[in-house]
Short mmCIF file of C-alpha atoms and ligand atoms in Angstrom, two decimals:
data_model
loop_
_atom_site.label_atom_id
_atom_site.label_comp_id
_atom_site.label_asym_id
_atom_site.label_seq_id
_atom_site.Cartn_x
_atom_site.Cartn_y
_atom_site.Cartn_z
CA MET A 212 -19.62 -10.69 4.36
CA SER A 213 -18.19 -13.68 6.32
CA ASP A 214 -14.61 -14.31 7.21
CA ASP A 215 -14.40 -17.05 4.64
CA ILE A 216 -15.48 -14.76 1.72
CA TYR A 217 -12.89 -12.28 2.85
CA ARG A 218 -10.22 -15.15 3.11
CA GLU A 219 -11.17 -16.31 -0.60
CA ILE A 220 -10.76 -12.45 -1.68
CA ILE A 221 -7.35 -12.47 -0.18
CA LEU A 222 -6.18 -15.72 -1.64
CA ASP A 223 -7.65 -14.63 -4.90
CA HIS A 224 -5.62 -11.30 -4.74
CA TYR A 225 -2.45 -13.27 -3.61
CA ARG A 226 -2.66 -15.77 -6.66
CA ASN A 227 -3.71 -13.21 -9.20
CA PRO A 228 -2.21 -9.95 -7.96
CA ARG A 229 -3.66 -6.84 -9.66
CA ASN A 230 -1.19 -4.10 -10.79
CA LYS A 231 1.91 -6.22 -10.30
CA GLY A 232 5.13 -5.27 -12.20
CA LYS A 233 7.07 -2.08 -12.98
CA ILE A 234 6.32 1.18 -14.60
CA ALA A 235 8.62 2.64 -17.25
CA GLY A 236 9.82 5.82 -16.00
CA PRO A 237 8.10 6.16 -12.90
CA ASP A 238 7.80 9.40 -11.00
CA VAL A 239 8.21 7.68 -7.57
CA SER A 240 9.68 4.34 -6.68
CA ILE A 241 10.16 3.04 -3.29
CA HIS A 242 10.98 -0.02 -1.46
CA ASP A 243 10.72 -1.26 2.01
CA SER A 244 10.41 -4.47 4.03
CA ASN A 245 9.09 -5.87 7.18
CA PRO A 246 12.14 -6.25 9.49
CA LEU A 247 10.54 -8.87 11.40
CA CYS A 248 10.12 -11.48 8.54
CA GLY A 249 11.84 -9.73 5.65
CA ASP A 250 9.01 -9.59 3.27
CA GLU A 251 9.31 -6.87 0.88
CA ILE A 252 7.15 -4.32 -1.19
CA ASP A 253 8.22 -2.07 -4.09
CA ILE A 254 5.80 0.55 -5.16
CA HIS A 255 6.22 2.38 -8.33
CA MET A 256 3.92 5.41 -9.32
CA LYS A 257 2.94 7.82 -12.19
CA ILE A 258 1.66 11.02 -10.84
CA GLU A 259 -0.06 13.45 -12.96
CA GLY A 260 -1.34 16.88 -11.40
CA ASP A 261 -2.07 15.46 -8.00
CA LYS A 262 -3.39 12.21 -9.32
CA ILE A 263 -1.88 8.76 -9.14
CA LYS A 264 -2.28 7.90 -12.94
CA ASP A 265 -0.50 4.44 -12.70
CA ILE A 266 0.79 2.42 -9.86
CA LYS A 267 2.42 -1.20 -9.84
CA PHE A 268 3.87 -3.07 -6.97
CA GLU A 269 6.63 -5.92 -6.72
CA GLY A 270 7.05 -8.13 -3.66
CA ARG A 271 7.39 -11.18 -2.22
CA GLY A 272 5.93 -12.71 1.17
CA CYS A 273 2.93 -14.09 2.98
CA ALA A 274 -0.56 -14.01 1.34
CA ILE A 275 -1.65 -11.06 3.58
CA SER A 276 1.04 -8.76 2.68
CA GLN A 277 0.85 -9.35 -1.07
CA ALA A 278 -2.61 -9.53 -1.28
CA SER A 279 -3.10 -6.42 0.71
CA ALA A 280 -0.32 -4.52 -1.61
CA SER A 281 -2.60 -5.57 -4.70
CA MET A 282 -5.90 -4.34 -2.96
CA LEU A 283 -4.35 -1.11 -2.13
CA THR A 284 -3.09 -0.50 -5.87
CA GLU A 285 -6.79 -0.90 -6.78
CA MET A 286 -7.79 1.45 -4.02
CA VAL A 287 -5.88 4.17 -5.03
CA LEU A 288 -5.25 4.29 -8.75
CA ASN A 289 -6.57 7.43 -10.25
CA LYS A 290 -7.22 8.97 -6.96
CA GLN A 291 -5.87 12.26 -5.76
CA LEU A 292 -2.75 12.27 -3.52
CA THR A 293 -4.68 14.63 -1.14
CA SER A 294 -7.10 12.04 -0.41
CA VAL A 295 -4.62 9.08 -0.49
CA LYS A 296 -2.22 10.58 2.10
CA ASP A 297 -4.66 10.62 4.61
CA LEU A 298 -5.30 6.83 4.47
CA THR A 299 -5.36 5.03 7.85
CA LYS A 300 -4.61 1.60 9.25
CA ASP A 301 -8.38 1.35 9.82
CA ASP A 302 -9.12 2.03 6.32
CA ILE A 303 -6.81 -0.70 5.01
CA LEU A 304 -7.95 -3.30 7.51
CA GLU A 305 -11.60 -2.49 6.42
CA ASN A 306 -10.70 -2.78 2.91
CA ILE A 307 -9.13 -6.23 3.24
CA GLY A 308 -11.93 -7.33 5.45
CA LEU A 309 -10.07 -8.85 8.28
CA THR A 310 -10.70 -7.09 11.66
CA ASN A 311 -9.10 -9.33 14.15
CA LEU A 312 -5.75 -9.99 12.92
CA GLY A 313 -2.88 -10.48 15.59
CA PRO A 314 -0.03 -7.72 15.76
CA ALA A 315 2.11 -9.64 13.44
CA ARG A 316 -0.28 -10.06 10.82
CA ILE A 317 -1.47 -6.43 11.11
CA LYS A 318 1.99 -5.57 10.10
CA CYS A 319 1.73 -7.85 7.16
CA ALA A 320 -1.23 -5.95 6.20
CA LEU A 321 0.10 -2.64 6.65
CA LEU A 322 3.30 -3.08 4.83
CA SER A 323 2.09 -1.71 1.42
CA LEU A 324 0.66 1.12 2.94
CA LYS A 325 3.62 2.00 4.90
CA VAL A 326 5.49 1.92 1.54
CA LEU A 327 2.88 4.16 -0.12
CA LYS A 328 3.20 6.71 2.33
CA LEU A 329 7.17 6.54 2.14
CA GLY A 330 6.61 7.08 -1.59
CA MET A 331 4.46 10.00 -1.07
CA VAL A 332 7.10 11.30 1.48
CA LYS A 333 9.80 11.21 -1.46
CA TYR A 334 7.27 12.98 -3.74
CA TYR A 335 6.29 15.63 -1.40
CA ALA A 336 9.92 16.31 -0.24
CA ASP A 337 10.49 19.24 -2.11
CA ARG A 338 6.75 20.28 -3.30
CA ASP A 339 5.19 20.23 0.37
CA PRO A 340 7.50 19.72 2.96
CA ALA A 341 4.99 19.84 5.71
CA SER A 342 2.80 17.06 4.15
CA ALA A 343 6.03 15.16 3.59
CA LYS A 344 6.82 15.41 7.48
CA LYS A 345 3.30 14.28 8.53
CA LEU A 346 3.45 11.39 6.04
CA GLN A 347 6.94 10.47 7.66
CA GLU A 348 5.35 10.16 10.98
CA ASP A 349 2.37 8.30 9.89
CA SER A 350 4.71 5.70 8.35
CA ARG A 351 6.29 5.00 11.75
CA THR A 352 3.17 4.24 13.10
CA LEU A 353 2.44 1.52 10.58
FE1 FES B 65 6.22 -10.89 6.38
FE2 FES B 65 3.80 -11.23 6.44
S1 FES B 65 5.04 -12.58 7.24
S2 FES B 65 4.81 -9.66 5.84
#
C-alpha cells in the first residue's frame, strides 16, 4: 500500500477511534504519557483466562499516538496475553504502515504499546514475576 493510503487509515482511526472509552470493573487500568510532549494514553482491560476479552483506551495527543492506540486495541482484542506480550516495536510500525518515521514520531507511535506492556506488568506482577520483569524491561526500550 502507498503511504497515502496509510495516512488515510491513520486519519480515519484518529477521527473515528475504535475501542475508545472506559470499561466497567476493568482487571487492569494503566496510564502513561510521552514526557517530551505530554500526550497521554490510558488503557483498560478485561482479562479472562489468558485472553484480552475487552480493551478500551482514552487519551489525548497527536494523530499518530491516538490512531496507533486505536489500531493496537483492534490488534490485541480477543488475543492471548502470551502472544501479546511479545509484540515489538516493529510489529506496531508495520501495523500502522509508516516505516520511515523520525525518532519523535516513533515515540508517538509506540506510546500505546508502552502503556499496554506496563498494564501487563501490573497484571503479571503476582501471577508471573519473570514475565512482569521482562515486560518492564521491554517497556523501557519503547
Ligand atoms: Fe506527543 Fe505525538 S506529539 S505523542
